[in-house]
C-alpha cells in the first residue's frame, strides 16, 4: 500500500485494520498531523491550520475556503474555475485531514516493510516550507519512529516527491519491496 498526503491517512487506516493483509506500507508526505501532535513543530502547525479554518465551512463558501487553503501557505490563490470550485465544495464536506484519528499501535506491531518518504522542501516557496513543509517533515519523522518505518528524505522535492523526483522514490520503493 502506498498513500500520499491525505491518501496516507486512508492507507494507514486500512493497514491498521488488517495489517496481516498488507505486503508493505509506504507513506509519502503523510498529512496526518493529529497523529504526531506531540511534536512541537506539528502542534504549532495544527494551531495555525485550525485558526485559518476557524468557523463552519458552510458559512465560508468555496471561494473563501480556496483562499484559506492557499494564502496561509504562501501560495497564490488559483483561478476559481468551475471544476476547481466543485472540488473545493467536495473537500469542504470531508473531515479535515488534520483531525484524522489513526491508530498507530497496529502499524507499529506489524511486520511488513514500512517506509515514510518526505521531501526536503528546499525548492518550495519559503512561506509554504515554513507553514507546511517543516510540519510535514516532523510528522514524517515522528510517524516513521512510531511505526518502525524507514524514514527517507528526497532531496529537491517538496510535497510531491513521487512526482518531483520519481526516480528516487521508485528506487526507494524497489528497495523496500525487495526485502
GROMACS .gro file of C-alpha atoms in nm:
model
  179
    1UNK     CA    1   0.000   0.000   0.000
    2UNK     CA    2   0.123   0.346  -0.094
    3UNK     CA    3  -0.051   0.668   0.007
    4UNK     CA    4   0.036   1.034  -0.049
    5UNK     CA    5  -0.073   1.326   0.169
    6UNK     CA    6  -0.432   1.265   0.283
    7UNK     CA    7  -0.419   0.935   0.092
    8UNK     CA    8  -0.162   0.827   0.350
    9UNK     CA    9  -0.438   0.854   0.611
   10UNK     CA   10  -0.655   0.619   0.406
   11UNK     CA   11  -0.386   0.353   0.365
   12UNK     CA   12  -0.289   0.385   0.731
   13UNK     CA   13  -0.648   0.320   0.835
   14UNK     CA   14  -0.675   0.022   0.600
   15UNK     CA   15  -0.340  -0.120   0.709
   16UNK     CA   16  -0.416  -0.074   1.079
   17UNK     CA   17  -0.748  -0.257   1.034
   18UNK     CA   18  -0.587  -0.562   0.866
   19UNK     CA   19  -0.208  -0.543   0.897
   20UNK     CA   20  -0.172  -0.914   0.818
   21UNK     CA   21  -0.314  -0.850   0.469
   22UNK     CA   22  -0.061  -0.578   0.380
   23UNK     CA   23   0.258  -0.668   0.193
   24UNK     CA   24   0.425  -0.330   0.255
   25UNK     CA   25   0.332   0.021   0.363
   26UNK     CA   26   0.472   0.344   0.220
   27UNK     CA   27   0.355   0.686   0.333
   28UNK     CA   28   0.460   0.975   0.108
   29UNK     CA   29   0.442   1.315   0.277
   30UNK     CA   30   0.175   1.185   0.518
   31UNK     CA   31  -0.058   1.469   0.608
   32UNK     CA   32  -0.185   1.328   0.936
   33UNK     CA   33  -0.068   1.585   1.190
   34UNK     CA   34  -0.306   1.478   1.468
   35UNK     CA   35  -0.113   1.150   1.497
   36UNK     CA   36   0.209   1.347   1.555
   37UNK     CA   37   0.061   1.630   1.763
   38UNK     CA   38   0.308   1.553   2.042
   39UNK     CA   39   0.586   1.701   1.827
   40UNK     CA   40   0.616   2.077   1.896
   41UNK     CA   41   0.650   2.176   1.529
   42UNK     CA   42   0.346   1.968   1.435
   43UNK     CA   43   0.145   2.106   1.729
   44UNK     CA   44   0.225   2.463   1.619
   45UNK     CA   45   0.117   2.381   1.261
   46UNK     CA   46  -0.209   2.232   1.386
   47UNK     CA   47  -0.278   2.550   1.577
   48UNK     CA   48  -0.212   2.766   1.266
   49UNK     CA   49  -0.426   2.542   1.043
   50UNK     CA   50  -0.718   2.532   1.285
   51UNK     CA   51  -0.703   2.911   1.317
   52UNK     CA   52  -0.704   2.954   0.938
   53UNK     CA   53  -1.014   2.734   0.908
   54UNK     CA   54  -1.200   2.850   1.218
   55UNK     CA   55  -1.577   2.852   1.181
   56UNK     CA   56  -1.822   2.626   0.999
   57UNK     CA   57  -1.725   2.552   0.637
   58UNK     CA   58  -2.081   2.616   0.517
   59UNK     CA   59  -2.056   2.977   0.632
   60UNK     CA   60  -1.732   3.035   0.446
   61UNK     CA   61  -1.819   2.933   0.090
   62UNK     CA   62  -1.591   2.771  -0.169
   63UNK     CA   63  -1.409   3.090  -0.279
   64UNK     CA   64  -1.307   3.175   0.078
   65UNK     CA   65  -1.221   2.812   0.154
   66UNK     CA   66  -0.993   2.811  -0.151
   67UNK     CA   67  -0.824   3.130  -0.031
   68UNK     CA   68  -0.774   2.984   0.317
   69UNK     CA   69  -0.632   2.670   0.157
   70UNK     CA   70  -0.358   2.858  -0.025
   71UNK     CA   71  -0.271   3.204   0.108
   72UNK     CA   72  -0.162   3.097   0.459
   73UNK     CA   73   0.080   2.856   0.294
   74UNK     CA   74   0.240   3.133   0.087
   75UNK     CA   75   0.082   3.005  -0.233
   76UNK     CA   76  -0.108   3.209  -0.489
   77UNK     CA   77  -0.482   3.152  -0.497
   78UNK     CA   78  -0.555   2.953  -0.814
   79UNK     CA   79  -0.815   3.063  -1.064
   80UNK     CA   80  -1.154   2.953  -0.927
   81UNK     CA   81  -1.265   2.750  -1.228
   82UNK     CA   82  -1.596   2.562  -1.208
   83UNK     CA   83  -1.407   2.232  -1.183
   84UNK     CA   84  -1.185   2.359  -0.902
   85UNK     CA   85  -1.479   2.505  -0.711
   86UNK     CA   86  -1.664   2.173  -0.742
   87UNK     CA   87  -1.359   2.001  -0.589
   88UNK     CA   88  -1.340   2.262  -0.314
   89UNK     CA   89  -1.708   2.208  -0.230
   90UNK     CA   90  -1.638   1.834  -0.201
   91UNK     CA   91  -1.337   1.897   0.022
   92UNK     CA   92  -1.544   2.124   0.243
   93UNK     CA   93  -1.774   1.830   0.325
   94UNK     CA   94  -1.486   1.599   0.419
   95UNK     CA   95  -1.340   1.562   0.762
   96UNK     CA   96  -1.030   1.783   0.771
   97UNK     CA   97  -0.710   1.586   0.731
   98UNK     CA   98  -0.558   1.748   1.036
   99UNK     CA   99  -0.823   1.587   1.257
  100UNK     CA  100  -0.793   1.229   1.127
  101UNK     CA  101  -0.755   0.980   1.412
  102UNK     CA  102  -0.535   0.690   1.313
  103UNK     CA  103  -0.439   0.407   1.547
  104UNK     CA  104  -0.063   0.363   1.528
  105UNK     CA  105  -0.040   0.056   1.753
  106UNK     CA  106  -0.138  -0.199   1.485
  107UNK     CA  107   0.106  -0.041   1.240
  108UNK     CA  108   0.387  -0.041   1.495
  109UNK     CA  109   0.328  -0.408   1.567
  110UNK     CA  110   0.302  -0.509   1.201
  111UNK     CA  111   0.594  -0.689   1.044
  112UNK     CA  112   0.555  -0.572   0.685
  113UNK     CA  113   0.827  -0.349   0.538
  114UNK     CA  114   0.739   0.015   0.604
  115UNK     CA  115   0.872   0.346   0.475
  116UNK     CA  116   0.786   0.711   0.522
  117UNK     CA  117   0.903   0.942   0.243
  118UNK     CA  118   0.934   1.319   0.278
  119UNK     CA  119   1.077   1.583   0.051
  120UNK     CA  120   1.347   1.812   0.185
  121UNK     CA  121   1.141   2.116   0.080
  122UNK     CA  122   1.435   2.340  -0.012
  123UNK     CA  123   1.276   2.409  -0.352
  124UNK     CA  124   0.941   2.523  -0.208
  125UNK     CA  125   0.832   2.882  -0.154
  126UNK     CA  126   0.974   2.984   0.189
  127UNK     CA  127   0.630   3.057   0.336
  128UNK     CA  128   0.496   2.722   0.214
  129UNK     CA  129   0.803   2.545   0.352
  130UNK     CA  130   0.765   2.719   0.688
  131UNK     CA  131   0.387   2.680   0.718
  132UNK     CA  132   0.357   2.326   0.585
  133UNK     CA  133   0.687   2.165   0.489
  134UNK     CA  134   0.855   2.176   0.827
  135UNK     CA  135   0.547   2.032   0.998
  136UNK     CA  136   0.508   1.753   0.740
  137UNK     CA  137   0.876   1.665   0.773
  138UNK     CA  138   0.839   1.647   1.151
  139UNK     CA  139   0.520   1.444   1.109
  140UNK     CA  140   0.704   1.202   0.878
  141UNK     CA  141   0.993   1.162   1.121
  142UNK     CA  142   0.754   1.106   1.410
  143UNK     CA  143   0.545   0.851   1.221
  144UNK     CA  144   0.849   0.660   1.096
  145UNK     CA  145   0.976   0.621   1.451
  146UNK     CA  146   0.630   0.543   1.593
  147UNK     CA  147   0.554   0.262   1.347
  148UNK     CA  148   0.907   0.129   1.296
  149UNK     CA  149   0.942   0.252   0.937
  150UNK     CA  150   1.245   0.364   0.745
  151UNK     CA  151   1.238   0.744   0.700
  152UNK     CA  152   1.356   0.857   0.358
  153UNK     CA  153   1.423   1.221   0.264
  154UNK     CA  154   1.414   1.308  -0.107
  155UNK     CA  155   1.639   1.600  -0.198
  156UNK     CA  156   1.496   1.861  -0.434
  157UNK     CA  157   1.135   1.770  -0.363
  158UNK     CA  158   0.858   1.928  -0.159
  159UNK     CA  159   0.511   1.781  -0.103
  160UNK     CA  160   0.508   1.554  -0.409
  161UNK     CA  161   0.844   1.374  -0.418
  162UNK     CA  162   0.694   1.092  -0.625
  163UNK     CA  163   0.619   1.349  -0.897
  164UNK     CA  164   0.915   1.583  -0.846
  165UNK     CA  165   1.182   1.310  -0.813
  166UNK     CA  166   1.013   0.989  -0.932
  167UNK     CA  167   1.341   0.808  -0.993
  168UNK     CA  168   1.442   0.846  -0.627
  169UNK     CA  169   1.101   0.742  -0.494
  170UNK     CA  170   1.079   0.447  -0.734
  171UNK     CA  171   1.426   0.333  -0.627
  172UNK     CA  172   1.322   0.353  -0.260
  173UNK     CA  173   1.004   0.154  -0.333
  174UNK     CA  174   1.203  -0.109  -0.523
  175UNK     CA  175   1.443  -0.148  -0.228
  176UNK     CA  176   1.150  -0.176   0.014
  177UNK     CA  177   0.973  -0.435  -0.199
  178UNK     CA  178   1.285  -0.648  -0.244
  179UNK     CA  179   1.310  -0.713   0.130
   0.00000   0.00000   0.00000
